[in-house]
PDB file of C-alpha atoms and ligand atoms in Angstrom:
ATOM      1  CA  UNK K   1      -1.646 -10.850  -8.008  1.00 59.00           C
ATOM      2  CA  UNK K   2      -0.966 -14.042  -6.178  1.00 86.00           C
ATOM      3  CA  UNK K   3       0.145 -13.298  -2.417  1.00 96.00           C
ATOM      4  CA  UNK K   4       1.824 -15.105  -0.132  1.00 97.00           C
ATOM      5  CA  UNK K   5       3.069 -14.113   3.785  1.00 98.00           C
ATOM      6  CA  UNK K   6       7.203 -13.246   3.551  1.00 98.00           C
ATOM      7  CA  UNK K   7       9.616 -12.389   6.334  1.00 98.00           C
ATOM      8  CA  UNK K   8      11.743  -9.767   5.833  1.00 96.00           C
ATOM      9  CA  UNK K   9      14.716 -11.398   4.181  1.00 95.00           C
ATOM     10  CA  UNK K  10      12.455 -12.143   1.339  1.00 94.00           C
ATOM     11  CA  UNK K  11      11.817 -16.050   1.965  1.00 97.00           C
ATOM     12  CA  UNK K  12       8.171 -17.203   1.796  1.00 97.00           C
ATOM     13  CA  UNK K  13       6.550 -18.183   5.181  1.00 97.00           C
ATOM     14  CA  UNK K  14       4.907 -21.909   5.239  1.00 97.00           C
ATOM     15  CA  UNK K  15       1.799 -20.546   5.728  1.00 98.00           C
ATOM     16  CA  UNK K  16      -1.586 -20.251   3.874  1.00 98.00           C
ATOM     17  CA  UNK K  17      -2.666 -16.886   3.666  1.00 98.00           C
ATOM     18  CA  UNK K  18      -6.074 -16.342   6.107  1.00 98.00           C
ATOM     19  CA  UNK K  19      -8.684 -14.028   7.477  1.00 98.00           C
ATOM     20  CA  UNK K  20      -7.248 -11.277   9.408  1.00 98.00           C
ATOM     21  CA  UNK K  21      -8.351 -10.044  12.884  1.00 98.00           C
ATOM     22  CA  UNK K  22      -8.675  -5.983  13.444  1.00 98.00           C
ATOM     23  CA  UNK K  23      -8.986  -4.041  16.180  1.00 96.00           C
ATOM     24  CA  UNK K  24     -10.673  -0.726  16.071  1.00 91.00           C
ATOM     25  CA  UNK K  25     -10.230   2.064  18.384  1.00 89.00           C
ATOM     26  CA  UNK K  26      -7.075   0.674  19.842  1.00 94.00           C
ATOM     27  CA  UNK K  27      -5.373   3.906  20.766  1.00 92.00           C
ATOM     28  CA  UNK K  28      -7.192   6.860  22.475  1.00 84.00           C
ATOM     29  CA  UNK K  29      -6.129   9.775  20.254  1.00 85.00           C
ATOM     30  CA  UNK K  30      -7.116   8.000  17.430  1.00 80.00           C
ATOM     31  CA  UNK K  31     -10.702   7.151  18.888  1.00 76.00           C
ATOM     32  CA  UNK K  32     -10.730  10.988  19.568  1.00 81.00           C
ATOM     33  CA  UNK K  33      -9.723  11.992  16.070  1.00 83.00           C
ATOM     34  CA  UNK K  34     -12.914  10.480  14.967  1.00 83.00           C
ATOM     35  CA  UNK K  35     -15.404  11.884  17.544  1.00 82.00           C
ATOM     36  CA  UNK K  36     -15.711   8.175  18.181  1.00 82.00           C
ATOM     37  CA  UNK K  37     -16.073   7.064  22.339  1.00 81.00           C
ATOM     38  CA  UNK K  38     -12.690   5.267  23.503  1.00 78.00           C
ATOM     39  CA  UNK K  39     -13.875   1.195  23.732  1.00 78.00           C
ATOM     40  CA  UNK K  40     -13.891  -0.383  26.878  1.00 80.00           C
ATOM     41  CA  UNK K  41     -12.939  -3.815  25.682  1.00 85.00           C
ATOM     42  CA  UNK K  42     -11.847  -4.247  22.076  1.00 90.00           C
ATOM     43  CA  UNK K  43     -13.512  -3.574  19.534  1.00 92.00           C
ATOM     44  CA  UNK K  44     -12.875  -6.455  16.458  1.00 96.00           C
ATOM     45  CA  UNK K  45     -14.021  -7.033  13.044  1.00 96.00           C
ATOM     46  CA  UNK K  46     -12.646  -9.573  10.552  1.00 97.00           C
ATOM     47  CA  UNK K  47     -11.536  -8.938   6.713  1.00 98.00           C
ATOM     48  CA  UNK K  48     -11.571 -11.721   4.757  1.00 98.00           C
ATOM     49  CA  UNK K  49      -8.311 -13.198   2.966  1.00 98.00           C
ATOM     50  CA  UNK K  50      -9.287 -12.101  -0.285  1.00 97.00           C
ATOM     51  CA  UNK K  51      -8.553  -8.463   1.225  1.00 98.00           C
ATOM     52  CA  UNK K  52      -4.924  -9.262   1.921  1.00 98.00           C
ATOM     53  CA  UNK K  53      -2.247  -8.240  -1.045  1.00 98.00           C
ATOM     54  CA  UNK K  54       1.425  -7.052  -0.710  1.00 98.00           C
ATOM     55  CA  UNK K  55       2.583  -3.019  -0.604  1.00 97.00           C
ATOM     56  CA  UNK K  56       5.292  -4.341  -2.278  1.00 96.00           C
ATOM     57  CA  UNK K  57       2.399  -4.274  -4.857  1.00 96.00           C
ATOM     58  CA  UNK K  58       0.336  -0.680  -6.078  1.00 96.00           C
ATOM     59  CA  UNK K  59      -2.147   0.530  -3.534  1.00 96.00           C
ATOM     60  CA  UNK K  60      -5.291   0.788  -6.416  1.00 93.00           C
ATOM     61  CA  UNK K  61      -7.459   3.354  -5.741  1.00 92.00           C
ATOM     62  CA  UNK K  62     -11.221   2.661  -7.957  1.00 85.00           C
ATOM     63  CA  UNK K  63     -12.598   6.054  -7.975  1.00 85.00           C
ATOM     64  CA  UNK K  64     -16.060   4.521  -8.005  1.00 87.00           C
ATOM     65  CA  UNK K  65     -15.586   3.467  -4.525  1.00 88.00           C
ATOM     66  CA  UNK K  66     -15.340   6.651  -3.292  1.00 89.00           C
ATOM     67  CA  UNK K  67     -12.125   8.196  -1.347  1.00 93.00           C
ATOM     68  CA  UNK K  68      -9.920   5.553   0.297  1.00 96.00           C
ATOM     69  CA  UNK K  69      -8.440   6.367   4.036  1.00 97.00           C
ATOM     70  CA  UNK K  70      -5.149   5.073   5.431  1.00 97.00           C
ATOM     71  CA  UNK K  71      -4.565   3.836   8.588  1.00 97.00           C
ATOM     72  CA  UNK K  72      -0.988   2.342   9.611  1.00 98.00           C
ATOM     73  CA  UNK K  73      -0.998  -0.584  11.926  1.00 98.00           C
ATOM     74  CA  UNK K  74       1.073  -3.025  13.574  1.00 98.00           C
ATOM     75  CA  UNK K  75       0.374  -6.715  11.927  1.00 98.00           C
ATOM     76  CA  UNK K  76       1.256 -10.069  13.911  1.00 98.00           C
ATOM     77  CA  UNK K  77       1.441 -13.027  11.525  1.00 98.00           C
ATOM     78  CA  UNK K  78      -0.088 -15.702  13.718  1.00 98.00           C
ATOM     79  CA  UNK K  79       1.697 -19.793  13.225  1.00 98.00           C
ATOM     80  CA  UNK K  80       0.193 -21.792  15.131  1.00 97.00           C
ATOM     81  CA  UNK K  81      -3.771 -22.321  16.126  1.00 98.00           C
ATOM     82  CA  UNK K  82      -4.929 -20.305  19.318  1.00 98.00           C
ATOM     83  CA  UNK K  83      -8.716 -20.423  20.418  1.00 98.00           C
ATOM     84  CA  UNK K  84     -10.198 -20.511  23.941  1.00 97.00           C
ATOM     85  CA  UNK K  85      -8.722 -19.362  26.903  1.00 97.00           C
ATOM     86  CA  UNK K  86      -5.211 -18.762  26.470  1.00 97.00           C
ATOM     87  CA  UNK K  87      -2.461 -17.486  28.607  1.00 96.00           C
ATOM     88  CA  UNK K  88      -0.105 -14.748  27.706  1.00 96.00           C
ATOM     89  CA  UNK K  89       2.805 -17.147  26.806  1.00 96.00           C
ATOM     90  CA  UNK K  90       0.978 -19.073  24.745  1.00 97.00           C
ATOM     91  CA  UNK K  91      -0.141 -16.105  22.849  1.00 97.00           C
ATOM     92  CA  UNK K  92       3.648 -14.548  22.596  1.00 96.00           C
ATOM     93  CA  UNK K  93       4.194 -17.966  21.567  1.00 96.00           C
ATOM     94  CA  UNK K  94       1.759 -18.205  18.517  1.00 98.00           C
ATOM     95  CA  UNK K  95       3.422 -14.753  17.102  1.00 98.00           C
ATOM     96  CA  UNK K  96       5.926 -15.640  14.621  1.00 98.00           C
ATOM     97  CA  UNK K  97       6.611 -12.157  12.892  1.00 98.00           C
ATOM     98  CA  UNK K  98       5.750  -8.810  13.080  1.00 98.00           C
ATOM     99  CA  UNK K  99       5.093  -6.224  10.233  1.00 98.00           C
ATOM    100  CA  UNK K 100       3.003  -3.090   9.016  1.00 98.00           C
ATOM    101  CA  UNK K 101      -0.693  -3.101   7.627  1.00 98.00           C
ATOM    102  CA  UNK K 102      -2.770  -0.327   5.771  1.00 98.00           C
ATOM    103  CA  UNK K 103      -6.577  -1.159   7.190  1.00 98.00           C
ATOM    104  CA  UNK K 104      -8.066   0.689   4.276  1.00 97.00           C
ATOM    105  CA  UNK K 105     -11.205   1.889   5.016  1.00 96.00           C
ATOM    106  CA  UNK K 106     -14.079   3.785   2.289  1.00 96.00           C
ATOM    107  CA  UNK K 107     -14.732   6.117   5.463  1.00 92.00           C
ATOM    108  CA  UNK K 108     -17.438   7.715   3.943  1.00 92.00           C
ATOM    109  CA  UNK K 109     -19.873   4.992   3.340  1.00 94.00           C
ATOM    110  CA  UNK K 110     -18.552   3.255   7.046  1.00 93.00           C
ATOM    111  CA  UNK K 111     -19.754   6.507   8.778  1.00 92.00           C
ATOM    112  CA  UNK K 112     -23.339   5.907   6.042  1.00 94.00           C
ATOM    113  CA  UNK K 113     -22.689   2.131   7.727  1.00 95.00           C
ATOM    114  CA  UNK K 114     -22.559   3.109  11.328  1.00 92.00           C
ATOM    115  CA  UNK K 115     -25.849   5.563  10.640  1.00 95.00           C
ATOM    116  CA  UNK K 116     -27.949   2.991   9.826  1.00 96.00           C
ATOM    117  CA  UNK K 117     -26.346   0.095  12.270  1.00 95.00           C
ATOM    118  CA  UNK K 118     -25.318  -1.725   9.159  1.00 95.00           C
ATOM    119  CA  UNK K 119     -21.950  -4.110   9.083  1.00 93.00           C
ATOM    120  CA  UNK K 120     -19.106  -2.574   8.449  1.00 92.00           C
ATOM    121  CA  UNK K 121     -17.483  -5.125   5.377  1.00 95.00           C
ATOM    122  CA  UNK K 122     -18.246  -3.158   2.500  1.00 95.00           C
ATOM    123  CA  UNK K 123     -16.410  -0.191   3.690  1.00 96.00           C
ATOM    124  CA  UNK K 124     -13.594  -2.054   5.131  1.00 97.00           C
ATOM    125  CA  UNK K 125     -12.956  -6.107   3.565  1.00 97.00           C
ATOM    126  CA  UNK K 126     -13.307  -5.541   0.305  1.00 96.00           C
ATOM    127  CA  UNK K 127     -10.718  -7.172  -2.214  1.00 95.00           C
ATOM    128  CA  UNK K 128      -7.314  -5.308  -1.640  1.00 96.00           C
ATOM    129  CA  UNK K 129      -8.342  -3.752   1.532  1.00 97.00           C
ATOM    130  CA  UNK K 130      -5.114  -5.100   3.739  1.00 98.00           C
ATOM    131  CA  UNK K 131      -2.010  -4.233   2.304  1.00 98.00           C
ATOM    132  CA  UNK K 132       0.967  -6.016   4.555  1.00 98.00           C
ATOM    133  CA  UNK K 133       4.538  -5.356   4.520  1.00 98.00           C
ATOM    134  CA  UNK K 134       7.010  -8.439   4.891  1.00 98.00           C
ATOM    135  CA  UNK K 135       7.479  -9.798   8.540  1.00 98.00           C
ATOM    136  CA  UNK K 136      10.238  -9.276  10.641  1.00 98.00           C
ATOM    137  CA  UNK K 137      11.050 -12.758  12.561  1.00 97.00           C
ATOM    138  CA  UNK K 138       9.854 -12.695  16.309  1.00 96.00           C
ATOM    139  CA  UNK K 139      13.096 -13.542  17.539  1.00 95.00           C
ATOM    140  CA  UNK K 140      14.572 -10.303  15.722  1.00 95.00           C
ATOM    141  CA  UNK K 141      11.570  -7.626  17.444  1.00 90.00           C
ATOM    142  CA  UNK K 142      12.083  -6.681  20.809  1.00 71.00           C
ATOM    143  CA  UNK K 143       9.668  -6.554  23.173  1.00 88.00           C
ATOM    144  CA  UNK K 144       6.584  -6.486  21.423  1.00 95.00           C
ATOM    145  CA  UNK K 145       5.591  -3.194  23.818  1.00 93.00           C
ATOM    146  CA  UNK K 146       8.033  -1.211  22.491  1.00 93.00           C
ATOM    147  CA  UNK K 147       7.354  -1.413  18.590  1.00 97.00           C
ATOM    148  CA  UNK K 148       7.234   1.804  17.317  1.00 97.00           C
ATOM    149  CA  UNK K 149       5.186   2.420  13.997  1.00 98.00           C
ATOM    150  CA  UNK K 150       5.178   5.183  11.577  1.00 98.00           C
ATOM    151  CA  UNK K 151       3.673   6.548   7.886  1.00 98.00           C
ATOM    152  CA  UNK K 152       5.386   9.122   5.437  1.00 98.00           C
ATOM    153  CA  UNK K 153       3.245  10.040   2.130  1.00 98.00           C
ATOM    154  CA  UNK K 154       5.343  11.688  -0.270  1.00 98.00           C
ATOM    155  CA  UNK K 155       8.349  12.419   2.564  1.00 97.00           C
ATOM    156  CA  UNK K 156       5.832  14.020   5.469  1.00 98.00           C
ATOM    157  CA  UNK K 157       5.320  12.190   8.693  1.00 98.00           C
ATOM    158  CA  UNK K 158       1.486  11.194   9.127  1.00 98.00           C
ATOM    159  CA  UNK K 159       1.270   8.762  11.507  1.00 97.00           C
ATOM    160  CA  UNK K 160       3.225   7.571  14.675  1.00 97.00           C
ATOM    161  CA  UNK K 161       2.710   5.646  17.284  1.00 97.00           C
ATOM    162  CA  UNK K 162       3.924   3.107  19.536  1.00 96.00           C
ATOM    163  CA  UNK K 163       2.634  -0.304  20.867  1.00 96.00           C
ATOM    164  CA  UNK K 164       2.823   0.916  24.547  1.00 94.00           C
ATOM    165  CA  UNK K 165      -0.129   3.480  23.447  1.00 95.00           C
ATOM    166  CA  UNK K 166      -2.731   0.701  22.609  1.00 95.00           C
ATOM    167  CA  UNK K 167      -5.507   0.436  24.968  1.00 94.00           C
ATOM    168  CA  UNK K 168      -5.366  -3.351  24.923  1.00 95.00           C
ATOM    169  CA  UNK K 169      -1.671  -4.613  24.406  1.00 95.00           C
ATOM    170  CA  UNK K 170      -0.849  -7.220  21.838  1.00 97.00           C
ATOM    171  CA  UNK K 171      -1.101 -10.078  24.141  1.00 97.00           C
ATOM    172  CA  UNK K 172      -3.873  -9.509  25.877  1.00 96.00           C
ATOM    173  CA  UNK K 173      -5.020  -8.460  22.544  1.00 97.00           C
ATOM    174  CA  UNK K 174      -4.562 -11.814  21.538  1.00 97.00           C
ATOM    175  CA  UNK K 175      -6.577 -13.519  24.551  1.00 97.00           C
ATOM    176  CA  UNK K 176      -9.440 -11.259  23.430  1.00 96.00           C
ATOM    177  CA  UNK K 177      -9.478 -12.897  20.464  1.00 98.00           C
ATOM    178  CA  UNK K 178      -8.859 -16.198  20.674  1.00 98.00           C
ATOM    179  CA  UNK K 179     -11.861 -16.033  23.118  1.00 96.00           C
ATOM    180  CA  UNK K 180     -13.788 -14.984  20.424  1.00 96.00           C
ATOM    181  CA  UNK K 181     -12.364 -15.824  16.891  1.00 96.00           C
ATOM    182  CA  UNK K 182     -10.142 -19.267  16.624  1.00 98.00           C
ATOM    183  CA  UNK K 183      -6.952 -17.990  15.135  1.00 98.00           C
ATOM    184  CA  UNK K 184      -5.001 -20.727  12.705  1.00 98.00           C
ATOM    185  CA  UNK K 185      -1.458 -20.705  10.969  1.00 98.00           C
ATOM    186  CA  UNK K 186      -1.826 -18.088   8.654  1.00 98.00           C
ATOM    187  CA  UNK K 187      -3.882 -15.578  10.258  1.00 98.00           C
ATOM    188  CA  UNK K 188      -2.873 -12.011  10.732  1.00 98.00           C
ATOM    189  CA  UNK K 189      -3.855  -9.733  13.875  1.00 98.00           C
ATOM    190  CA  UNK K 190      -3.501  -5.702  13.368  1.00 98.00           C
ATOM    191  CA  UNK K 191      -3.459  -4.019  16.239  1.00 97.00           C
ATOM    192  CA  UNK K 192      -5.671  -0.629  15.839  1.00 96.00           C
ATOM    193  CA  UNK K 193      -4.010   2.685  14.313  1.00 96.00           C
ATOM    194  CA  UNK K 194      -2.448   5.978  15.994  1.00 95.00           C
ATOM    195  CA  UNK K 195      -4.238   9.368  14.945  1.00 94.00           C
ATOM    196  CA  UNK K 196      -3.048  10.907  11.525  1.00 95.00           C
ATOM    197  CA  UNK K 197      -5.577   8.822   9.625  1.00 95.00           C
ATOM    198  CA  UNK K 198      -6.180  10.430   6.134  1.00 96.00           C
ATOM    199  CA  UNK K 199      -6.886   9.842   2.381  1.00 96.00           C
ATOM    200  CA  UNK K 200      -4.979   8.574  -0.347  1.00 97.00           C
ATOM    201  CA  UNK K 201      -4.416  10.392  -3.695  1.00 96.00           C
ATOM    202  CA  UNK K 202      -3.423   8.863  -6.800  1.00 96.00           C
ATOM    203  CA  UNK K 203       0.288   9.107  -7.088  1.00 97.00           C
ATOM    204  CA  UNK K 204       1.540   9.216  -3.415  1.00 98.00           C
ATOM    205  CA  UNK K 205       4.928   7.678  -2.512  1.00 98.00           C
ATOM    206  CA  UNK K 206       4.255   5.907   1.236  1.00 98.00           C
ATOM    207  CA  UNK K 207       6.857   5.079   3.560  1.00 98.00           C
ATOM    208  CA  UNK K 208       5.696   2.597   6.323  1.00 98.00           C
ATOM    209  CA  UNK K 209       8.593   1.947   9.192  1.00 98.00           C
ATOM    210  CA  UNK K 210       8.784  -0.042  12.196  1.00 97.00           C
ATOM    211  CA  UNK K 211      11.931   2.186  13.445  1.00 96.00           C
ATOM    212  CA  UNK K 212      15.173   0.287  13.765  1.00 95.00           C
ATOM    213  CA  UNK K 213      13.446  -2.818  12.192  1.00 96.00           C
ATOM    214  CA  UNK K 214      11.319  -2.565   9.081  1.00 97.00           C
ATOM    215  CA  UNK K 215      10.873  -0.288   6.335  1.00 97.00           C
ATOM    216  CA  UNK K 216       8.270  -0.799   3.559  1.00 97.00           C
ATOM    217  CA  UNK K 217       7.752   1.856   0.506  1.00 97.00           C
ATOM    218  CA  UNK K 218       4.755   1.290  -0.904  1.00 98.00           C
ATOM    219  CA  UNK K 219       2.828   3.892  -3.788  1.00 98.00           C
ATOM    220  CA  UNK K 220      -0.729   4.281  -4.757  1.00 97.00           C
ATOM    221  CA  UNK K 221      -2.216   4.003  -8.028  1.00 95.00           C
ATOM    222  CA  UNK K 222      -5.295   5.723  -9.275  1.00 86.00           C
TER     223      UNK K 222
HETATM  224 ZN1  LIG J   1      -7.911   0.040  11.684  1.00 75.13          ZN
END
């Protein structure tokens, strides 16, 4: 299914759809959660933009990959380039919306991945592997510290968290990155996800929120 980035009213951002940047390990219970060590700078891997589709869509489980985990994460949709050394107004600058990822992750074969020192790709940028939500304008969030984030499956609360619980806030975040990564119009960030990570069944009703400014249902498909 074609996708294409879309703000929250519905209207199609003039942007081409590109890679997106993660961030793993970005909030300490999480990291914990997974016996994994906390980072002590930020831990970033890339998907591809052949993983990116909408949760407007079905979630599509393929059995023959094995079980599929959720995590729930903040997503910045990036407009304008940033690479190099950048200050944090510049970065704040670049953000022009703000919505809700699943990073879906084959957690099985990434822990067979992480055994052998292998890349991480096939358990984590495969095709469908970002779901986004629509984007909420920048000049409609608040503070970017305070976004709150949160995941219902079939009406129980999974996952919450808020942006002043990452380990590396967005901007800086965003510094990190652009040291690293050039970002261009187009590009999404997410940001890391809270604990509550789990797996998807066949049949489950999600409900993503940013509270008091997004709300995304979304349902998987086996
Ligand atoms: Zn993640």
């Amino acid at each position: 299914m074609h996708y294409q980035h879309r703000f929250s009213d519905g209207s199609p951002a003039d942007l081409p759809v590109g890679k997106v940047v993660c961030v793993g390990r970005n909030y300490a219970e999480h990291a914990k959660e997974l016996n994994n060590p906390v980072p002590t700078e930020p831990l970033l891997f890339i998907k591809p933009s052949t993983a990116i589709t909408s949760l407007a869509d079905p979630v599509e489980l393929r059995p023959s990959r094995g079980p599929v985990h959720y995590e729930t994460e903040l997503a910045l949709l990036v407009g304008s380039s940033l690479s190099g050394k950048i200050d944090e107004a510049e970065a704040r600058q670049a953000i022009v919306g703000v919505g809700l990822a699943l990073d879906l992750t084959l957690r099985k074969l990434q822990d067979q991945l992480k055994a052998k020192g292998h890349p991480w790709e096939r358990a984590k940028a495969f095709d469908g592997a970002c779901p986004l939500s629509l984007f909420v304008p920048i000049v409609q969030a608040p503070e970017l510290n305070d976004l709150g984030l949160e995941l219902r499956i079939n009406g129980e609360l999974r996952q919450q968290g808020n942006a002043d619980q990452m380990i590396t806030p967005i901007l800086r975040l965003l510094q990190q990155i652009a040291e690293v990564f050039t970002l261009l119009p187009g590009d999404v960030v997410i940001t890391g996800t809270p604990a509550g990570v789990g797996v998807l069944q066949a049949g489950d009703q999600l409900e993503l929120s940013i509270p008091g400014l997004l709300e995304q249902a979304a349902c998987v498909q086996g």
